[in-house]
Coordinates of C-alpha atoms in Angstrom, one line a residue:
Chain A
X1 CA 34.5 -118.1 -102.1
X2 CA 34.3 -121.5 -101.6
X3 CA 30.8 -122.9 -102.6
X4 CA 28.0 -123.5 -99.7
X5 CA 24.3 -124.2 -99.4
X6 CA 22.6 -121.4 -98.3
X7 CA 19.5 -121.5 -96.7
X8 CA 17.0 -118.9 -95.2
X9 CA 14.8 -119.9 -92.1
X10 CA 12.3 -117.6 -90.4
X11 CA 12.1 -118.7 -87.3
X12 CA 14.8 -119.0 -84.2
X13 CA 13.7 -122.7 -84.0
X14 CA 14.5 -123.6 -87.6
X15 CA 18.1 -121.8 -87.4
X16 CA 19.0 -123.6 -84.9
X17 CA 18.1 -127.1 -86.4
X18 CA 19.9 -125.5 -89.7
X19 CA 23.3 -125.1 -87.4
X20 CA 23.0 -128.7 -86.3
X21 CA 24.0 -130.0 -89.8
X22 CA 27.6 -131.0 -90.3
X23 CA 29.8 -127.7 -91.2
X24 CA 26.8 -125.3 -90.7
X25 CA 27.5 -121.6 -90.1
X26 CA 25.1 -118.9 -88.6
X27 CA 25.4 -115.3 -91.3
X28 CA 24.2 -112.4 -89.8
X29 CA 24.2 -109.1 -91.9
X30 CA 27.9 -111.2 -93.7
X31 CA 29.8 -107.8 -92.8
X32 CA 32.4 -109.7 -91.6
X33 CA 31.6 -113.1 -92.6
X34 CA 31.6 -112.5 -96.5
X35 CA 34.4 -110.4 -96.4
X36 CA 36.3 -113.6 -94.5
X37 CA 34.8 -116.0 -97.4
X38 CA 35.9 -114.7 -100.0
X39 CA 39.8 -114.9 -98.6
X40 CA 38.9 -118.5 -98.2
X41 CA 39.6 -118.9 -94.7
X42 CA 36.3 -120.7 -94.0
X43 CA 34.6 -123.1 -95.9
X44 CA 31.3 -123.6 -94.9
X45 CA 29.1 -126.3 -96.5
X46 CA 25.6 -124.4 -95.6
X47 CA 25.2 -120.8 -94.3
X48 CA 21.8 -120.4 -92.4
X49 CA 21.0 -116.9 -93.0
X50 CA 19.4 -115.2 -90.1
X51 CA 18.1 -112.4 -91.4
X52 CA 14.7 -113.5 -92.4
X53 CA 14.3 -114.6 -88.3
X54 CA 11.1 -111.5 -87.8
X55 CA 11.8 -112.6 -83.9
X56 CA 15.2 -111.3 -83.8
X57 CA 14.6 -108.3 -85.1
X58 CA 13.7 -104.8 -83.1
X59 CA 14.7 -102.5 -79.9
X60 CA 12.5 -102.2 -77.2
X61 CA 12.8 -100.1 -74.3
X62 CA 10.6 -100.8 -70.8
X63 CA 11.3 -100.5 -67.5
X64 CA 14.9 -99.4 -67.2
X65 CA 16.1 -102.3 -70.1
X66 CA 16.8 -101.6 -73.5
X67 CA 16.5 -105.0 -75.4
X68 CA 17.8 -105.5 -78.9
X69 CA 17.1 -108.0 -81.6
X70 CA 20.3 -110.2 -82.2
X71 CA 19.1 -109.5 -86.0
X72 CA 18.9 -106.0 -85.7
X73 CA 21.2 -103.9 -87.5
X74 CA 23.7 -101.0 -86.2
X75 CA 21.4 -98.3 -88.2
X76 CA 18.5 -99.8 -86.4
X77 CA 20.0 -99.3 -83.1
X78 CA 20.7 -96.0 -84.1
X79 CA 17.9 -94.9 -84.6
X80 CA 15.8 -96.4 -82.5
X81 CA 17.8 -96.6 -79.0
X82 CA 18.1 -93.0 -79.4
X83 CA 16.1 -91.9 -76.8
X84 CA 16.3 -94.9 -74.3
X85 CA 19.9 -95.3 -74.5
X86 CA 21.8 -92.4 -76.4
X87 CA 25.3 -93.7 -75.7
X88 CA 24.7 -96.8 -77.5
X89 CA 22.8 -95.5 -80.3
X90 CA 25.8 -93.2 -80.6
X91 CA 28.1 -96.3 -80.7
X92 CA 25.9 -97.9 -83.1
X93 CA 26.2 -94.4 -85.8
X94 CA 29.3 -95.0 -85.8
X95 CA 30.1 -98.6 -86.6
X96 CA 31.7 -98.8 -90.0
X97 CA 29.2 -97.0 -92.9
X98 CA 25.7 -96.1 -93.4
X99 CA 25.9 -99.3 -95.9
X100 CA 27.9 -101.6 -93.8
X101 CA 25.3 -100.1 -90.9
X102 CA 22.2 -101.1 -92.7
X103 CA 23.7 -105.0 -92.7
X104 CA 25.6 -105.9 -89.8
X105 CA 23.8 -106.7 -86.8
X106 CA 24.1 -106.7 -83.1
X107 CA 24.1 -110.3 -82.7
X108 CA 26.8 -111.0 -85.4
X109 CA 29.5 -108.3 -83.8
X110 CA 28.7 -109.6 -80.1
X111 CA 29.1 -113.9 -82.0
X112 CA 32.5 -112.6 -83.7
X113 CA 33.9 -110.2 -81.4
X114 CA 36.5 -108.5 -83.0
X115 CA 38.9 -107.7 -80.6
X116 CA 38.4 -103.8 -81.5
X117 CA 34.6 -104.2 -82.5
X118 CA 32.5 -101.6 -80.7
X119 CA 30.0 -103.4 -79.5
X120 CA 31.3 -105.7 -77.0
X121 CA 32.9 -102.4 -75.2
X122 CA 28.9 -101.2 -75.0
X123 CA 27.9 -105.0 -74.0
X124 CA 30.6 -105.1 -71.6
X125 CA 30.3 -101.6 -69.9
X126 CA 26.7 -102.2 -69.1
X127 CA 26.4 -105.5 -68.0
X128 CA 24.2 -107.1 -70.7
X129 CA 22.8 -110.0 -70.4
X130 CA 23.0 -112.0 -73.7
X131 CA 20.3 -114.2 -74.6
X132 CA 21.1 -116.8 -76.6
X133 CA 18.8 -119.6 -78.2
X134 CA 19.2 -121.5 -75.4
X135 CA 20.3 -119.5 -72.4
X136 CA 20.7 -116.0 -70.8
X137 CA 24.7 -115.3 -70.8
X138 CA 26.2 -112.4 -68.1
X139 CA 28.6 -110.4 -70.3
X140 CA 31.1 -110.8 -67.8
X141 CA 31.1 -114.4 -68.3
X142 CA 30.3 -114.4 -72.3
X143 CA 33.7 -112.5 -73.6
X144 CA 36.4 -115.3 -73.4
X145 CA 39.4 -113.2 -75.5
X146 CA 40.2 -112.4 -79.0
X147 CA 37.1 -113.9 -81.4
X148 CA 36.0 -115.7 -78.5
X149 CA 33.0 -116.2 -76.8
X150 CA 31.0 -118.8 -74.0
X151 CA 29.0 -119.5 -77.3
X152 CA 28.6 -123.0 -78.1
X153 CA 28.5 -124.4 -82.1
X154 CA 25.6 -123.6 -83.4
X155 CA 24.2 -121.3 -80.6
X156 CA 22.8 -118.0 -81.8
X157 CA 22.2 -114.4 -80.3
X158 CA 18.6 -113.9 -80.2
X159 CA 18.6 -110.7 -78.4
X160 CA 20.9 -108.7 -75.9
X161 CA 19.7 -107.1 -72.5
X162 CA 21.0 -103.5 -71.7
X163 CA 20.1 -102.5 -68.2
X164 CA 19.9 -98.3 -69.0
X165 CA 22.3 -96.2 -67.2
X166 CA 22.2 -93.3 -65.3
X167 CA 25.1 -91.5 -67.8
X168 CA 27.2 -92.8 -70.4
X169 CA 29.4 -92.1 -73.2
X170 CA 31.8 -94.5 -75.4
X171 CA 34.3 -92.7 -77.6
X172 CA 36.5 -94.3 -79.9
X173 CA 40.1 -93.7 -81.6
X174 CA 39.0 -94.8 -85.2
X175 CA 41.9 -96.3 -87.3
X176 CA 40.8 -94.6 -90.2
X177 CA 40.7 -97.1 -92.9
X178 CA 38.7 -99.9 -91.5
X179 CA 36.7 -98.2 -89.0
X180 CA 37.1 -100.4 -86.4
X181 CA 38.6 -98.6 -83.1
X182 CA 42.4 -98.2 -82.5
X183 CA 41.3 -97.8 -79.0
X184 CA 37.7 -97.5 -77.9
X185 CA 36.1 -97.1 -74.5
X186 CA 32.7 -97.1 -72.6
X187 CA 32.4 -95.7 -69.5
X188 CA 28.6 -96.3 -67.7
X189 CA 27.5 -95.1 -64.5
X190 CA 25.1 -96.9 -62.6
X191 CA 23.7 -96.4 -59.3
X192 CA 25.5 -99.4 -58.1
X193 CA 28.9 -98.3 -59.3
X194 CA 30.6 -97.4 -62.4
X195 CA 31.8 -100.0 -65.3
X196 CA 34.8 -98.7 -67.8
X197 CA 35.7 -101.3 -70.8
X198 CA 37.9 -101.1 -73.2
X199 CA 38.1 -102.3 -76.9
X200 CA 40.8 -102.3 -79.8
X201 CA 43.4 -102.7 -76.8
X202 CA 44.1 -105.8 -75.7
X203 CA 45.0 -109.4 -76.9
X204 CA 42.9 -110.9 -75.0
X205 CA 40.4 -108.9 -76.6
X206 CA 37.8 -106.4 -74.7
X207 CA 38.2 -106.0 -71.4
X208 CA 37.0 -104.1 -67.5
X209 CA 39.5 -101.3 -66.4
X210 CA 38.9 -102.2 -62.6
X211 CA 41.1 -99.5 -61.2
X212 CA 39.6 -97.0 -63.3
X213 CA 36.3 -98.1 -62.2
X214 CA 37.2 -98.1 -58.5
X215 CA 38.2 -94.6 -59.2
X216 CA 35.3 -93.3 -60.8
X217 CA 33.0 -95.2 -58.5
X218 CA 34.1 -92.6 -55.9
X219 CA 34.3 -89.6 -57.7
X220 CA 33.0 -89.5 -61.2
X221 CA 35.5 -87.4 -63.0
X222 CA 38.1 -87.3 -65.3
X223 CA 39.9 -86.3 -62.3
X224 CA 39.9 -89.0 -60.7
X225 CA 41.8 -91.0 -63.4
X226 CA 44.6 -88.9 -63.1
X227 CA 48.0 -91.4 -62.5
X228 CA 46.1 -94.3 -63.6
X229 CA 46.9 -96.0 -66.7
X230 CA 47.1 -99.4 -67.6
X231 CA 50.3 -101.5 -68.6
X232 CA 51.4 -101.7 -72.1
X233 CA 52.4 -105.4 -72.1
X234 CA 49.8 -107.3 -73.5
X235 CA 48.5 -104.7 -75.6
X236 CA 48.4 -105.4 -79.5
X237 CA 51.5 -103.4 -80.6
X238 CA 50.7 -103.4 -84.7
X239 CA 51.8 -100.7 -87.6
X240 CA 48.8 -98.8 -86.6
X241 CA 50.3 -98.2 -83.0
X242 CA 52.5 -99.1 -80.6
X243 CA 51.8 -101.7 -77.8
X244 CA 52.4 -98.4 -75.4
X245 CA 50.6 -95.5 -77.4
X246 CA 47.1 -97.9 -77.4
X247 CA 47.9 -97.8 -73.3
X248 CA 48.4 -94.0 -73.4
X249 CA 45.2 -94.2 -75.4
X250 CA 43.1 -96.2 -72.6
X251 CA 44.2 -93.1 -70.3
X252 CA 43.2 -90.9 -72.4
X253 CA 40.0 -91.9 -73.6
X254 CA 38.9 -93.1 -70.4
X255 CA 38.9 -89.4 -69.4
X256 CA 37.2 -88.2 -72.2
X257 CA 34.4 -90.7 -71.9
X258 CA 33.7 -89.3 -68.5
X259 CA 33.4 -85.9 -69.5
X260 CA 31.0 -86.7 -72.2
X261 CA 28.8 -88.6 -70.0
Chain B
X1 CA 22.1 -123.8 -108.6
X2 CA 18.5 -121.9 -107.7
X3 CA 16.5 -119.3 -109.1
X4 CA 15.8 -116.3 -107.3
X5 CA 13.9 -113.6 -108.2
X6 CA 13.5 -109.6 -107.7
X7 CA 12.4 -106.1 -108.6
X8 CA 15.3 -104.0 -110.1
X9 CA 14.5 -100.6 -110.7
X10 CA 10.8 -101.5 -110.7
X11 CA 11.2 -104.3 -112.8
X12 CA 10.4 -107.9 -112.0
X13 CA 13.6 -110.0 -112.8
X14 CA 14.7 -112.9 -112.4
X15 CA 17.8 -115.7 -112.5
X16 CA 20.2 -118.6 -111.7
X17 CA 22.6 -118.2 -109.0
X18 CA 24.8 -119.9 -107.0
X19 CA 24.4 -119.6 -102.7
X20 CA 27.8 -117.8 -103.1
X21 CA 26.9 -115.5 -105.8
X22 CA 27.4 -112.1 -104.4
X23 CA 24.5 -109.3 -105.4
X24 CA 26.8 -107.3 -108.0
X25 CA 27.7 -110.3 -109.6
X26 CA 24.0 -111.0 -109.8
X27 CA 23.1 -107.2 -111.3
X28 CA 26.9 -107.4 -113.4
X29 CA 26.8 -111.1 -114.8
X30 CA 23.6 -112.3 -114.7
X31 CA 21.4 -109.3 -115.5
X32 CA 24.4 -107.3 -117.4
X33 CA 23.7 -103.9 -115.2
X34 CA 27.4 -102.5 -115.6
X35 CA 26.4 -99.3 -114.0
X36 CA 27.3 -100.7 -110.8
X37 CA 30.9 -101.2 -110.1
X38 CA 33.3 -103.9 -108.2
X39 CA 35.9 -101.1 -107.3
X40 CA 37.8 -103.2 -103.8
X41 CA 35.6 -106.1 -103.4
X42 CA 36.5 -105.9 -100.2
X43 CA 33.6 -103.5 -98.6
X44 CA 35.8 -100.2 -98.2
X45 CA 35.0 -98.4 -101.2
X46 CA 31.4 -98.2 -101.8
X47 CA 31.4 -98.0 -105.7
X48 CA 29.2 -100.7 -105.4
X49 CA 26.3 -99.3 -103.1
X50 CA 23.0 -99.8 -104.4
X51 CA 19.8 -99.7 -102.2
X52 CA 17.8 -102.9 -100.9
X53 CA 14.1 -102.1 -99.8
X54 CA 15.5 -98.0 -99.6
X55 CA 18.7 -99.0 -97.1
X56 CA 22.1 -98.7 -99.0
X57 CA 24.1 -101.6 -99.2
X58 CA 27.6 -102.9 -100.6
X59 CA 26.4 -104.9 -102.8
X60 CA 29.7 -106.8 -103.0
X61 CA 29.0 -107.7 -99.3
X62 CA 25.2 -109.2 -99.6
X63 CA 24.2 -112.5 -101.1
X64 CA 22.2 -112.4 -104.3
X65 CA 19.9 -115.2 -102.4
X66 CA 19.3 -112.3 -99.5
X67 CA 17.7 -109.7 -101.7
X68 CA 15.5 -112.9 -103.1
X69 CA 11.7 -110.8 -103.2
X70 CA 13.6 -107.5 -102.3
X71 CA 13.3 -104.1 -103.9
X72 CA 16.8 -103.3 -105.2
X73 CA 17.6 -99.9 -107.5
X74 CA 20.4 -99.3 -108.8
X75 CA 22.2 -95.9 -110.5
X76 CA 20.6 -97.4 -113.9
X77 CA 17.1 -96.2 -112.7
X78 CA 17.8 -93.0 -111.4
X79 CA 17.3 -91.2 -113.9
X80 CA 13.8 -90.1 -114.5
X81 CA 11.6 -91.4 -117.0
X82 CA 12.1 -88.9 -119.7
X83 CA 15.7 -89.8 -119.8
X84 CA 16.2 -86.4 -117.8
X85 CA 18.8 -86.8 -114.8
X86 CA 17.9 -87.6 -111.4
X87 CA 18.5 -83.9 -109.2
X88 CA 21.5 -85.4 -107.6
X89 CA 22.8 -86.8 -110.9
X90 CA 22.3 -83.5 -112.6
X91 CA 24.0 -81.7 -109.3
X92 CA 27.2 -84.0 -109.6
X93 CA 27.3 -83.0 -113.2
X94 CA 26.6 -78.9 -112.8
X95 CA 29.0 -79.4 -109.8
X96 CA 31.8 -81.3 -111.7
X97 CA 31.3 -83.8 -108.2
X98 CA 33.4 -86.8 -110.5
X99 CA 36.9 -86.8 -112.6
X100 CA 37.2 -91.0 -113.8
X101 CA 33.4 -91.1 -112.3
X102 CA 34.6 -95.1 -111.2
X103 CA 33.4 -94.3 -108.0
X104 CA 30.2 -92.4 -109.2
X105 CA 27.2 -95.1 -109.2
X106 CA 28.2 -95.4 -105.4
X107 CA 28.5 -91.8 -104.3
X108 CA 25.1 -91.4 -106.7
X109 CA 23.4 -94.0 -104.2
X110 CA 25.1 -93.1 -101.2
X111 CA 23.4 -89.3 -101.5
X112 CA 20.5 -90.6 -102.5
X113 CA 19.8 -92.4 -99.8
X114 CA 21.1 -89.6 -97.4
X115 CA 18.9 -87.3 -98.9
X116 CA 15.9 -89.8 -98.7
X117 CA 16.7 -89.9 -94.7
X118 CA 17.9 -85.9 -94.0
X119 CA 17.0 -83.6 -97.0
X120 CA 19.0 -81.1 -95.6
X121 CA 22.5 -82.6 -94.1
X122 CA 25.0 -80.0 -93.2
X123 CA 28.1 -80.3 -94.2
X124 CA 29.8 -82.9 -92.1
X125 CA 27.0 -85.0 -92.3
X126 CA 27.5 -85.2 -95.4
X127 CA 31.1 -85.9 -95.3
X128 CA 30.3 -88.6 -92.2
X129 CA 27.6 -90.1 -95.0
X130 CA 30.2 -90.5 -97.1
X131 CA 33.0 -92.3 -95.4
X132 CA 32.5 -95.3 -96.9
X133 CA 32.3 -94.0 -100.7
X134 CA 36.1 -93.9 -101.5
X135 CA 37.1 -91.3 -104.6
X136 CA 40.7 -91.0 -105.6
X137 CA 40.2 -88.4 -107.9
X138 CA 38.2 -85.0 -106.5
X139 CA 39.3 -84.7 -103.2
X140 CA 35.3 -85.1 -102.2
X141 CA 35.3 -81.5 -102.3
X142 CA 32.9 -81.4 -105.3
X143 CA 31.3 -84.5 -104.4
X144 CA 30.0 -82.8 -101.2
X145 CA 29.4 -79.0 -103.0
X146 CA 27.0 -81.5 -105.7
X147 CA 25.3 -83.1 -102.5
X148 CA 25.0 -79.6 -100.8
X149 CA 23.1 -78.5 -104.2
X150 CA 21.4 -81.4 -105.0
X151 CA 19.5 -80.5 -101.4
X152 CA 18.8 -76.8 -102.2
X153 CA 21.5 -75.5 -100.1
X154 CA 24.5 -74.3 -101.9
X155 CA 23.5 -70.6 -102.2
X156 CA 24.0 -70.0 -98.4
X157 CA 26.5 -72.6 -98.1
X158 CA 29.0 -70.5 -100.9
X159 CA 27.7 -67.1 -99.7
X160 CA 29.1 -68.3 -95.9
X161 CA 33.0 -69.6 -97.8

């Protein structure tokens, strides 16, 4: 790693005047980040740590919303969504390791997305709202492809907004090295109509399965996916699988989700 | 440079470090703890997993300045304090749950803190605990018989093979 100040602030306010200096960068739990520093392929001159931020930190549950901490960490959310919103606390058990569970957060997953994180899929799928230390953020309008986001520099994810669905389920096709999902879906029913979005997939990152959706809108069932699939160009085709077998996979999965929601 | 300071093992400690100092260098370099290991220094093997205020961690993956005030142990105080080993030490030993024992301080912590959380995991939780403590040697297969053990349960797990 290259070297860096590194500074610790406890409150949302003092982050963000941190991230205003020249070169500043936002570390959540560093699951990724570190990882990325020590290959060198960012140099930071400060890293505002936001894990002493007590404000960012917790899952609440009231009145149909499930809100979590941009600070919290996947073993957090697994616990503690649990009962409010099992899908997602099932997502969250799954993320990585226990140890890698007990750092990374919420918030640093939804800043980064991966393009085959889990986490956006869940963000995605239900229509979160992510709040952001200066605004609220539709997730529809937040995930802008591959490792991009509507973030701005040096705007943080101070919580995320999970309106609680009537069923749900997200299962994922682990590449079984790193983790992270070959091919992951999460399907969630609402009374309104059904959201499907996929992860790990595309190159343009996560994404809505709108046929699928229309589909299950209609008739929730596995069923009703049956001669839908999406096309293979513009999937990531890599030595893990083939631009074609992770479209096979969105079929497949998509089904599955359903029948374990 | 800045001076941070923590309990290891119970023990108030304190030293120099860089912002980029990761934690194992901290406990490796600074404080000369060998007993945990840099296996990939890339966050997929876990020899490194020690426990910040009771949640494991990578410790190749966290900041020295992060655990700054934190309560960090580490495999060098598990044992107890007569110099007896800890009951999921003495279980990997009985159980023969290490070959090179590289990976060993990890797995140690890793079941540690599984047991701290579910003192009774079944089998595939245990295995699901342990997917990211890589060992090339035992085929996990004594590593998980050691955890069964070390949690009461081999009797009926060996009577039900």
């Amino acid at each position: 790693m290259y070297e860096f100040e590194f500074v610790k602030p406890t409150t949302v306010a003092d982050a963000v005047a941190a991230l205003g200096e020249e070169e500043a960068q936002a570390l959540g739990g560093g699951q990724t980040l570190i990882p990325t520093l020590k290959q060198r392929l960012a140099m930071p001159a400060t890293l505002v740590s936001l894990t002493g931020i007590a404000e960012m930190k917790g899952v609440k549950a009231e009145g149909g919303t499930v809100t979590i901490g941009g600070g919290t960490t996947h073993g957090t959310v697994a616990k503690e969504a649990a009962s409010a919103y099992p899908a997602l606390a099932a997502l969250a058990s799954n993320i990585g390791d226990p140890a890698v569970r007990n750092r990374g957060t919420i918030g640093g997953s939804l800043a980064n997305n991966d393009p085959s994180a889990c986490y956006p899929a869940a963000a995605l799928a239900s229509g979160a709202t992510i709040v952001t230390s200066s605004r609220e953020i539709a997730a529809d309008d937040y995930f802008q492809g591959m490792f991009t986001t509507a973030l701005e520099d040096g705007e943080i994810v101070t919580a995320v907004r999970f309106p609680v669905p009537e069923k749900a389920a997200y299962i994922k096709f682990e590449q079984p090295a790193s983790r992270f999902a070959l091919v992951g879906v999460f399907v969630a029913k609402y009374a309104d109509g059904v959201r499907v979005a996929v992860t790990g997939a595309s190159e343009e990152g996560v994404f809505r399965w709108s046929e699928a959706e229309a589909a299950l809108s209609a008739n929730f069932s596995a069923a009703a996916l049956e001669g839908l699939s999406v096309p293979a160009d513009g999937m990531i085709g890599d030595l893990h699988g083939s631009k074609e077998y992770r479209a096979h996979l969105v079929g497949v999965l998509t089904k599955r989700a359903v029948a374990a929601a | 440079m800045t001076k941070i300071s923590m309990k290891v093992n119970g023990k108030e400690v304190s030293g120099e470090v860089e912002g980029r100092t990761l934690l194992v260098s901290f406990l490796r370099d600074t404080l000369g703890m060998t007993g945990t290991h840099v296996g990939c220094d890339t966050s997929q093997c876990g020899a490194c997993v020690v426990h910040v205020d009771g949640a494991a961690v990578k410790s190749c993956t966290m900041l020295a300045m992060e655990a700054e005030g934190a309560e960090v142990a580490t495999i060098e105080g598990q044992a107890n304090a007569d110099g007896t080993l800890s009951v999921v030490q003495q279980a990997f030993q009985d159980h023969h749950g290490l070959q090179c024992g590289f990976c060993t301080p990890g797995m140690v912590m890793s079941a540690t803190a599984l047991l701290k959380d579910n003192p009774k995991p079944s089998e595939a939780e245990i295995r699901h605990y342990l997917e990211g403590n890589i060992c090339r040697c035992t085929g996990y297969h004594n590593i998980v018989k050691a955890i069964l053990a070390a949690s009461g349960q081999l009797e009926g797990a060996i009577a039900a093979e």
